PDB file of C-alpha atoms in Angstrom:
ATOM      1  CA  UNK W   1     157.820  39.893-164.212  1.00 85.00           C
ATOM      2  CA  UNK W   2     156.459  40.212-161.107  1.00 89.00           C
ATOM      3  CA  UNK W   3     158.435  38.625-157.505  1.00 93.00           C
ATOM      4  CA  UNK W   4     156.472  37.233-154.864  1.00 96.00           C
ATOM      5  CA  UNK W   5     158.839  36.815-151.486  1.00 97.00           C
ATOM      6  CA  UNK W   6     157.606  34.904-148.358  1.00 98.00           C
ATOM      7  CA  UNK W   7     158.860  34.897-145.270  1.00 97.00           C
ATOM      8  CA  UNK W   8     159.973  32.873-143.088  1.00 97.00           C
ATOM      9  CA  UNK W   9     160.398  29.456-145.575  1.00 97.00           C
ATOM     10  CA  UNK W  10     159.912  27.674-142.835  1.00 97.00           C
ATOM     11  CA  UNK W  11     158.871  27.527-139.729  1.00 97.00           C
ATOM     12  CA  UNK W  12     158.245  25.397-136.330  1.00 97.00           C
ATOM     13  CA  UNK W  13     155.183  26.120-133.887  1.00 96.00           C
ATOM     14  CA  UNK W  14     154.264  24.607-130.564  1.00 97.00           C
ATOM     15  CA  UNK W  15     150.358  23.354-130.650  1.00 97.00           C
ATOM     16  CA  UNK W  16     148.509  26.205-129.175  1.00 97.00           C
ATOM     17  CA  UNK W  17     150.931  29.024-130.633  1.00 98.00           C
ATOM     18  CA  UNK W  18     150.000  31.807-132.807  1.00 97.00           C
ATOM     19  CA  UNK W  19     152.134  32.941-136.481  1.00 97.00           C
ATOM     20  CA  UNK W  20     152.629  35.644-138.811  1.00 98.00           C
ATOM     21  CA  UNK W  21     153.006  34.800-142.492  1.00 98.00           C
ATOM     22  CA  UNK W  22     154.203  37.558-145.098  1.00 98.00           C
ATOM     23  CA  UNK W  23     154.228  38.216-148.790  1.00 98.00           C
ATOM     24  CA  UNK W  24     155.871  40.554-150.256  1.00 98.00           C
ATOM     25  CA  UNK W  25     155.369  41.444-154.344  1.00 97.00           C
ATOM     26  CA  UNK W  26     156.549  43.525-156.440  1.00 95.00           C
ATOM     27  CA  UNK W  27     153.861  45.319-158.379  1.00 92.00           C
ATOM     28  CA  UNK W  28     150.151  46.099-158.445  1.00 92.00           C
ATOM     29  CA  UNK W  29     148.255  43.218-158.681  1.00 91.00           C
ATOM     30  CA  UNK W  30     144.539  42.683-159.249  1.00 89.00           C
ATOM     31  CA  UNK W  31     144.447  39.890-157.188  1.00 92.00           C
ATOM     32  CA  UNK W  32     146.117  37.843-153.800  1.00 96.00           C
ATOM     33  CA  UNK W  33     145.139  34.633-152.817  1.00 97.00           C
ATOM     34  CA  UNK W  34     146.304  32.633-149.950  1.00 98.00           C
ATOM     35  CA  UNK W  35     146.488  28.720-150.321  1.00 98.00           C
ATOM     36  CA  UNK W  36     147.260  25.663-148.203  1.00 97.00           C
ATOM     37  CA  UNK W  37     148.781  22.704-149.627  1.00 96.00           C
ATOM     38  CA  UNK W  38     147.979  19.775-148.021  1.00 88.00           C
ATOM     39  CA  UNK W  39     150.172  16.875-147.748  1.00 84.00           C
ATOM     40  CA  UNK W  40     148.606  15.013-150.955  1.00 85.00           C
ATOM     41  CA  UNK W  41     149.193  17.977-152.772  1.00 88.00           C
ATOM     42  CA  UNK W  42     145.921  19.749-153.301  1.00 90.00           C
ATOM     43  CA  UNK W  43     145.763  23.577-153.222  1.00 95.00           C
ATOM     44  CA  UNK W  44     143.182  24.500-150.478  1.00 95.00           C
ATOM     45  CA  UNK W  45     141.912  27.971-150.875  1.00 96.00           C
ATOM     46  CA  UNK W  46     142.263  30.472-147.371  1.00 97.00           C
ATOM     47  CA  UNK W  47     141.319  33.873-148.486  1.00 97.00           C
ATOM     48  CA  UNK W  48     141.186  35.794-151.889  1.00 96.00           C
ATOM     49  CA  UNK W  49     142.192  38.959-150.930  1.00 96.00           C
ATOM     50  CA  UNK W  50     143.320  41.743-152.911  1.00 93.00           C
ATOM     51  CA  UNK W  51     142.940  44.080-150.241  1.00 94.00           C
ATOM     52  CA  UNK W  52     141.811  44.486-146.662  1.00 96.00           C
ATOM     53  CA  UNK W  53     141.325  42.010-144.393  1.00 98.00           C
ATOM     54  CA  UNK W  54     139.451  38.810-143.581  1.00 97.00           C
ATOM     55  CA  UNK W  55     138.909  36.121-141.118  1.00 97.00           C
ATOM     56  CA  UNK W  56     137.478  32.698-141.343  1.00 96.00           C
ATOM     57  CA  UNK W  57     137.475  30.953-137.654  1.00 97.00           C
ATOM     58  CA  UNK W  58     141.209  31.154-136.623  1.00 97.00           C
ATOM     59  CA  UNK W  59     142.347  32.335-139.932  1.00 98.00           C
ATOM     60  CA  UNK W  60     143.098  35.833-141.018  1.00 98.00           C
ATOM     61  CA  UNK W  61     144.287  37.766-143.804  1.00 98.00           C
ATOM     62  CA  UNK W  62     145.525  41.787-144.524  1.00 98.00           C
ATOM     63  CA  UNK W  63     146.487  42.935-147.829  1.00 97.00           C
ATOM     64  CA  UNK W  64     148.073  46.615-147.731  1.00 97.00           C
ATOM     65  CA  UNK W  65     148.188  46.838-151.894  1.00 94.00           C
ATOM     66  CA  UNK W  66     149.830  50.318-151.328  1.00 94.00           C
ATOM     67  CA  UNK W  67     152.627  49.305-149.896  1.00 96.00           C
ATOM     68  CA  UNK W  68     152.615  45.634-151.316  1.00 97.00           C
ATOM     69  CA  UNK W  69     152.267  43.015-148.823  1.00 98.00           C
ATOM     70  CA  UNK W  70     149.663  40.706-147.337  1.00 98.00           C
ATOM     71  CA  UNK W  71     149.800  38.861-144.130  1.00 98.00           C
ATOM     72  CA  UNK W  72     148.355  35.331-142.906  1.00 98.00           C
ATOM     73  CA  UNK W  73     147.669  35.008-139.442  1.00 98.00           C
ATOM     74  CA  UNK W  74     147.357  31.621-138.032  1.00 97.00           C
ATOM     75  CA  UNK W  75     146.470  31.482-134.106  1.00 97.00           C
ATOM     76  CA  UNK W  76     145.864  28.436-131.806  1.00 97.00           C
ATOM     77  CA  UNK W  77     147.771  26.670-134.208  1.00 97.00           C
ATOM     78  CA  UNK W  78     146.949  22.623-134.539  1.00 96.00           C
ATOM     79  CA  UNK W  79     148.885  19.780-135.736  1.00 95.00           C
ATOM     80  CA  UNK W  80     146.519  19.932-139.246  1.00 94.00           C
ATOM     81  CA  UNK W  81     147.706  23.344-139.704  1.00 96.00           C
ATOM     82  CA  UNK W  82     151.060  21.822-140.669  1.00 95.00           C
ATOM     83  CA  UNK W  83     151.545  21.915-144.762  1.00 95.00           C
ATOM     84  CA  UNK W  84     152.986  24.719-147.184  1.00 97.00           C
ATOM     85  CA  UNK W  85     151.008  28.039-147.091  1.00 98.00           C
ATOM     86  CA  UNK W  86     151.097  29.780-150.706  1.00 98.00           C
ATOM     87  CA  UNK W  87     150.881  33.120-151.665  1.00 98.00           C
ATOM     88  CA  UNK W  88     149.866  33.878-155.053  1.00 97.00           C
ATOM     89  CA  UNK W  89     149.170  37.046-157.132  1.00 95.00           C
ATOM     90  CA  UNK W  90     147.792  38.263-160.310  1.00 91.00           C
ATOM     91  CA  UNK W  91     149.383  41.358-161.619  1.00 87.00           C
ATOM     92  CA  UNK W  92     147.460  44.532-162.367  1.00 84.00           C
ATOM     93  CA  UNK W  93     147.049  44.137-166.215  1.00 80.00           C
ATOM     94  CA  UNK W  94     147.786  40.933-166.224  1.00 77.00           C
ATOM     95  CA  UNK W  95     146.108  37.270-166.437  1.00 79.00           C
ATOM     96  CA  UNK W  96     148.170  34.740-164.528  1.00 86.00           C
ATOM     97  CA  UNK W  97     148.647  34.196-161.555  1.00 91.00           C
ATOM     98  CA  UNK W  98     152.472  33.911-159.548  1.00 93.00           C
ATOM     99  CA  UNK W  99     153.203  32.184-156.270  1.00 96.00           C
ATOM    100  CA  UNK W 100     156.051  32.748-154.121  1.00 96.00           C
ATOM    101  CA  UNK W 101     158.196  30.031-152.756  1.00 96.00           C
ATOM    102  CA  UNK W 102     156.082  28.917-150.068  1.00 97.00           C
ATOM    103  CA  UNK W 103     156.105  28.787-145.910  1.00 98.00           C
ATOM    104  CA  UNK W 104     156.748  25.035-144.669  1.00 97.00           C
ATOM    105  CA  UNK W 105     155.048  24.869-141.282  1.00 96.00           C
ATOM    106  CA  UNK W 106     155.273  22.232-139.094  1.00 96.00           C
ATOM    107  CA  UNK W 107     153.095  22.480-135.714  1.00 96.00           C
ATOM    108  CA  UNK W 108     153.951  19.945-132.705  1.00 96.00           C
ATOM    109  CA  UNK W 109     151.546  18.283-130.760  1.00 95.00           C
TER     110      UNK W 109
ATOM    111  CA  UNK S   1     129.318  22.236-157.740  1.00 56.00           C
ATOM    112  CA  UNK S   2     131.787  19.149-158.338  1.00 77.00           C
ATOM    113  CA  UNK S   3     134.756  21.245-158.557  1.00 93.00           C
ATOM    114  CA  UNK S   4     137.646  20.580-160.893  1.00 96.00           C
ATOM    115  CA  UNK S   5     138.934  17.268-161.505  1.00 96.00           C
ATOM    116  CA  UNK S   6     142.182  16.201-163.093  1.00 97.00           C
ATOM    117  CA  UNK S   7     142.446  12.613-165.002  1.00 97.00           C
ATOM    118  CA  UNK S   8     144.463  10.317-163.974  1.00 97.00           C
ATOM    119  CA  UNK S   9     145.836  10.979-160.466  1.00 96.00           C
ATOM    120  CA  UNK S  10     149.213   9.408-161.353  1.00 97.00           C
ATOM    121  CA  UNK S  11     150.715   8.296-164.525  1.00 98.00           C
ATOM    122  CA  UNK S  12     153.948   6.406-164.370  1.00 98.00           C
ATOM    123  CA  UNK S  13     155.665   6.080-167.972  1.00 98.00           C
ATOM    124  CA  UNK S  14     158.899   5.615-169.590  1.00 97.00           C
ATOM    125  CA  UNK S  15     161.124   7.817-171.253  1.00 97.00           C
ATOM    126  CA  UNK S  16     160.269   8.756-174.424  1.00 97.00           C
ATOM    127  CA  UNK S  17     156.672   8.277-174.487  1.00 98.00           C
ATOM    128  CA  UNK S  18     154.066  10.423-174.719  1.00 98.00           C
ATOM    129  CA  UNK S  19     151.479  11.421-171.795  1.00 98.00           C
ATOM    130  CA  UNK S  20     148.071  13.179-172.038  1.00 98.00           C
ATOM    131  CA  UNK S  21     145.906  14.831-169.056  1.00 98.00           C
ATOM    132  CA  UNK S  22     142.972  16.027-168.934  1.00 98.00           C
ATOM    133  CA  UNK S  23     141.109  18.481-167.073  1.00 98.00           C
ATOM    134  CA  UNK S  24     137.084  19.264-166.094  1.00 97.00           C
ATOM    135  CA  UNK S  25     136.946  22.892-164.773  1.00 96.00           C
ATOM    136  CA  UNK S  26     134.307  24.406-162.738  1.00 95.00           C
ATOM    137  CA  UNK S  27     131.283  24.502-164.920  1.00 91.00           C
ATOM    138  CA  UNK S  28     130.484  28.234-165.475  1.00 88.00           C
ATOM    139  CA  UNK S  29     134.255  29.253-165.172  1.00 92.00           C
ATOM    140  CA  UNK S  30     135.797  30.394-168.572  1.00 92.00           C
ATOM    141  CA  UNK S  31     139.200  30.348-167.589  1.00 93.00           C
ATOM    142  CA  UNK S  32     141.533  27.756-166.965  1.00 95.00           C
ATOM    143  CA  UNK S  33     145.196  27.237-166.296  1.00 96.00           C
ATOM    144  CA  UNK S  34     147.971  24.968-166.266  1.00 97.00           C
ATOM    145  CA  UNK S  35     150.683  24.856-163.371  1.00 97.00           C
ATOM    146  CA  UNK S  36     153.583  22.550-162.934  1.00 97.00           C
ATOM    147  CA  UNK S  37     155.025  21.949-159.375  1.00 96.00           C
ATOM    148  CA  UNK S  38     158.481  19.809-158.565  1.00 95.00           C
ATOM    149  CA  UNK S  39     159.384  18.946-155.209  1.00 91.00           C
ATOM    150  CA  UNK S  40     159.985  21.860-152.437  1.00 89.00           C
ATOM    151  CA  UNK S  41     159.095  24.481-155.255  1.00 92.00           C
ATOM    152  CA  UNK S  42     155.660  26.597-155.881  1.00 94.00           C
ATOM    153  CA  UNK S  43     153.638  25.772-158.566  1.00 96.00           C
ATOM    154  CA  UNK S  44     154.668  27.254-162.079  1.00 95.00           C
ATOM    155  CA  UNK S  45     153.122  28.817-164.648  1.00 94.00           C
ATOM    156  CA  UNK S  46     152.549  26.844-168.092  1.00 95.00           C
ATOM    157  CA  UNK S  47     149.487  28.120-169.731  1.00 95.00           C
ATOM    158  CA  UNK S  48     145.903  29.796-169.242  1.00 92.00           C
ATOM    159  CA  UNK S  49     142.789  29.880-171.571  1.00 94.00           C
ATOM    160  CA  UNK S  50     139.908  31.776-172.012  1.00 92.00           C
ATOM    161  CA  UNK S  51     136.984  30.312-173.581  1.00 92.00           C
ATOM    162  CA  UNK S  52     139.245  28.232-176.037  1.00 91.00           C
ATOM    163  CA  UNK S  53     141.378  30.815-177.018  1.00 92.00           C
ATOM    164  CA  UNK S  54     144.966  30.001-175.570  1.00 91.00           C
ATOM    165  CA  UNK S  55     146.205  33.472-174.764  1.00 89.00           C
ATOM    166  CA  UNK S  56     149.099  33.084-172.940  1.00 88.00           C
ATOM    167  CA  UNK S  57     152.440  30.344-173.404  1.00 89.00           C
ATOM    168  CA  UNK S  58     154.976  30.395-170.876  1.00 89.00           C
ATOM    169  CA  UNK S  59     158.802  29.755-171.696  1.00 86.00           C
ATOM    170  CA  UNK S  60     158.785  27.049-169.706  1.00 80.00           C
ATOM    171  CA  UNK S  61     156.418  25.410-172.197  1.00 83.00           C
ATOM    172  CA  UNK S  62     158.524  23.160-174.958  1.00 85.00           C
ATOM    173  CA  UNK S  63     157.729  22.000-178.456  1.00 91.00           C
ATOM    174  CA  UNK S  64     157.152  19.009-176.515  1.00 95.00           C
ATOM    175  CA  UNK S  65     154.035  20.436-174.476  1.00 95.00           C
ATOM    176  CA  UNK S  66     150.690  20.975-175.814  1.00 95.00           C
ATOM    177  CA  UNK S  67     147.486  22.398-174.484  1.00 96.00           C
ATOM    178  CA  UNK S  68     144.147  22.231-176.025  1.00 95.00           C
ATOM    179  CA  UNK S  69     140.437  23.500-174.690  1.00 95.00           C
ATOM    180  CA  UNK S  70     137.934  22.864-177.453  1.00 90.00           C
ATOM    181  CA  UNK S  71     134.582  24.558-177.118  1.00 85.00           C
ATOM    182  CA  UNK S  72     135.790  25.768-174.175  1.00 84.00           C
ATOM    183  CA  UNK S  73     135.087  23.496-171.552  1.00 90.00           C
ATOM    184  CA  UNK S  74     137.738  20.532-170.614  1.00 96.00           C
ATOM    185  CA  UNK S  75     141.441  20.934-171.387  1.00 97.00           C
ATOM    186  CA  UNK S  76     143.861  18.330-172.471  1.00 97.00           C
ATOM    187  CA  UNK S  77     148.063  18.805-172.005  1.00 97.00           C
ATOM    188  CA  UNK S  78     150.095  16.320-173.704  1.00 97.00           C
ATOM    189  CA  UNK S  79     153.797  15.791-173.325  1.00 97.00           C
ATOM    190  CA  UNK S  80     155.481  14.226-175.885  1.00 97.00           C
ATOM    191  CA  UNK S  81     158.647  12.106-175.815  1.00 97.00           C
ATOM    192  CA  UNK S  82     158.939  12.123-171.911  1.00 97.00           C
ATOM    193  CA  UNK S  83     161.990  13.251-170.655  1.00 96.00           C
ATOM    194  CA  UNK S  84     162.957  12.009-166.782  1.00 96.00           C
ATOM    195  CA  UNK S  85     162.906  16.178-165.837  1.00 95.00           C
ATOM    196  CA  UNK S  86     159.067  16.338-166.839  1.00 96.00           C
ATOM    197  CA  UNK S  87     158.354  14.192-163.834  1.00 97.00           C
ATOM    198  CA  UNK S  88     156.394  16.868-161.549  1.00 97.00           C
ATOM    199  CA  UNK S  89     152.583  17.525-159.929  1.00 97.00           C
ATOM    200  CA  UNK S  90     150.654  18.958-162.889  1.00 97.00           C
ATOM    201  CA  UNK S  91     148.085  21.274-161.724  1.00 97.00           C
ATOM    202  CA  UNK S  92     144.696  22.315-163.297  1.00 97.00           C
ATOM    203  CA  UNK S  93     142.902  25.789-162.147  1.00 97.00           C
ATOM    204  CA  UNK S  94     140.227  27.754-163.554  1.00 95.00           C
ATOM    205  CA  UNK S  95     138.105  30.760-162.182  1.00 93.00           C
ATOM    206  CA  UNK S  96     135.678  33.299-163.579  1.00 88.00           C
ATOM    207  CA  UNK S  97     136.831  36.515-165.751  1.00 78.00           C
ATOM    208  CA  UNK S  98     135.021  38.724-163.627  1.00 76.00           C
ATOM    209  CA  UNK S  99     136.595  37.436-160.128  1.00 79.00           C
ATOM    210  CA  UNK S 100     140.219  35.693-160.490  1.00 83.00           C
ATOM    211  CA  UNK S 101     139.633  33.748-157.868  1.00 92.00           C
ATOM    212  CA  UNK S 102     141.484  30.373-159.083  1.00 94.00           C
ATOM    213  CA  UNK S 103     140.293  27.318-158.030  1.00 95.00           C
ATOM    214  CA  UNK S 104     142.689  23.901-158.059  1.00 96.00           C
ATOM    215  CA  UNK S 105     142.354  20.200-158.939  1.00 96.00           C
ATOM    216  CA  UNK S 106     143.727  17.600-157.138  1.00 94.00           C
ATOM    217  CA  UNK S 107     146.871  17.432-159.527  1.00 95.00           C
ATOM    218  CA  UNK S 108     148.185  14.183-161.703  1.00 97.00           C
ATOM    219  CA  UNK S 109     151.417  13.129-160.342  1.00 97.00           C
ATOM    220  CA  UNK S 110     153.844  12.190-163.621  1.00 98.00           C
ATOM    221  CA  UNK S 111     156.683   9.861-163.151  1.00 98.00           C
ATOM    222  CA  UNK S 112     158.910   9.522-165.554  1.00 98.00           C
ATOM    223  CA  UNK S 113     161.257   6.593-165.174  1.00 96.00           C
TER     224      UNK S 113
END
């Protein structure tokens, strides 16, 4: 089946600091979707994005399907940025949807 | 739009018994999905519906798990005889055919003790 690799697992940011987030997969997928979990859990949707790129406020998203990766940029980071950051993708041909292993950030006041 | 809501939140039970939850979708989305998370892991998938057809089972699924959508709208997944490694998040999604977009619930926590 399909892998889904992010980088880094985890990672430590200064309030006020900007971060990369990647996701590598392994195939052509139909779909990419970015989530937040919060700290009770829930699965907050960022950005569905399959391809190109987005922003919502200090939020952005690329997806390069071609050469299978999608980044999550995060800048002026805040302490309610902290959480796991999911990326998740539906193969081409496919109906369900994988997530990688998550990115664990923690932002300092 | 109310969004989708799981039933119950938490459900603390004891080995060996069985545990049902339920799940409301979004109302015009024809898919839904089951995920199971454990600690420091991403979620995993169980199973997915369209309409009320069950399409797709993953190995991760037992004889002891069941998932039902009649007519298409909620979905119910039972475990039977609890065993202490079924204690996760259980995760409800759905989303439209024509998008894939998925959509989450807020989860129902399972102990099992």
């Amino acid at each position: 089946g399909i892998q889904v690799e992010q980088s880094p697992p985890d990672l430590i940011l200064q309030e006020g600091a900007n971060s990369t987030l990647r996701c590598n997969f392994s195939d052509s997928v139909n779909n990419l979707q970015w989530f937040h979990q919060n700290p009770w859990g829930q699965l907050i949707n960022l950005f569905y994005i399959p391809s190109g790129t987005k922003q919502n406020g200090r939020l952005s998203a690329t997806t390069v399907a071609t050469e299978r990766y999608s980044l999550l940029y995060i800048s002026s980071s805040q302490t309610t940025d902290s959480g796991v950051y999911f990326c998740a993708v539906e193969r081409t041909g496919g109906f369900k949807t994988i997530f990688g292993a998550g990115t664990r950030l923690f932002v300092k006041a | 739009d109310t969004g989708v809501s799981q039933d119950p939140r938490h459900k603390i039970t004891k080995r060996g018994q069985n545990v049902t939850f339920r799940c409301d979708p979004i109302s015009e989305h024809n898919r839904l999905y089951w995920y199971r998370q454990t600690l420091g892991q991403g979620p995993e998938f169980l199973t997915y519906f369209q309409n009320e057809a069950q399409l797709e089972k993953s190995r991760l699924l037992s004889d002891r798990f069941s998932a039902e959508r009649p007519k298409g709208s909620f979905s119910t997944l039972e475990i039977q005889r609890t065993e202490q490694g079924d204690s996760a998040m259980y995760l409800c999604a759905s989303s439209k055919a024509e998008v894939g977009e998925l959509f989450f619930g807020e989860g129902s926590r399972l102990t099992v003790l």
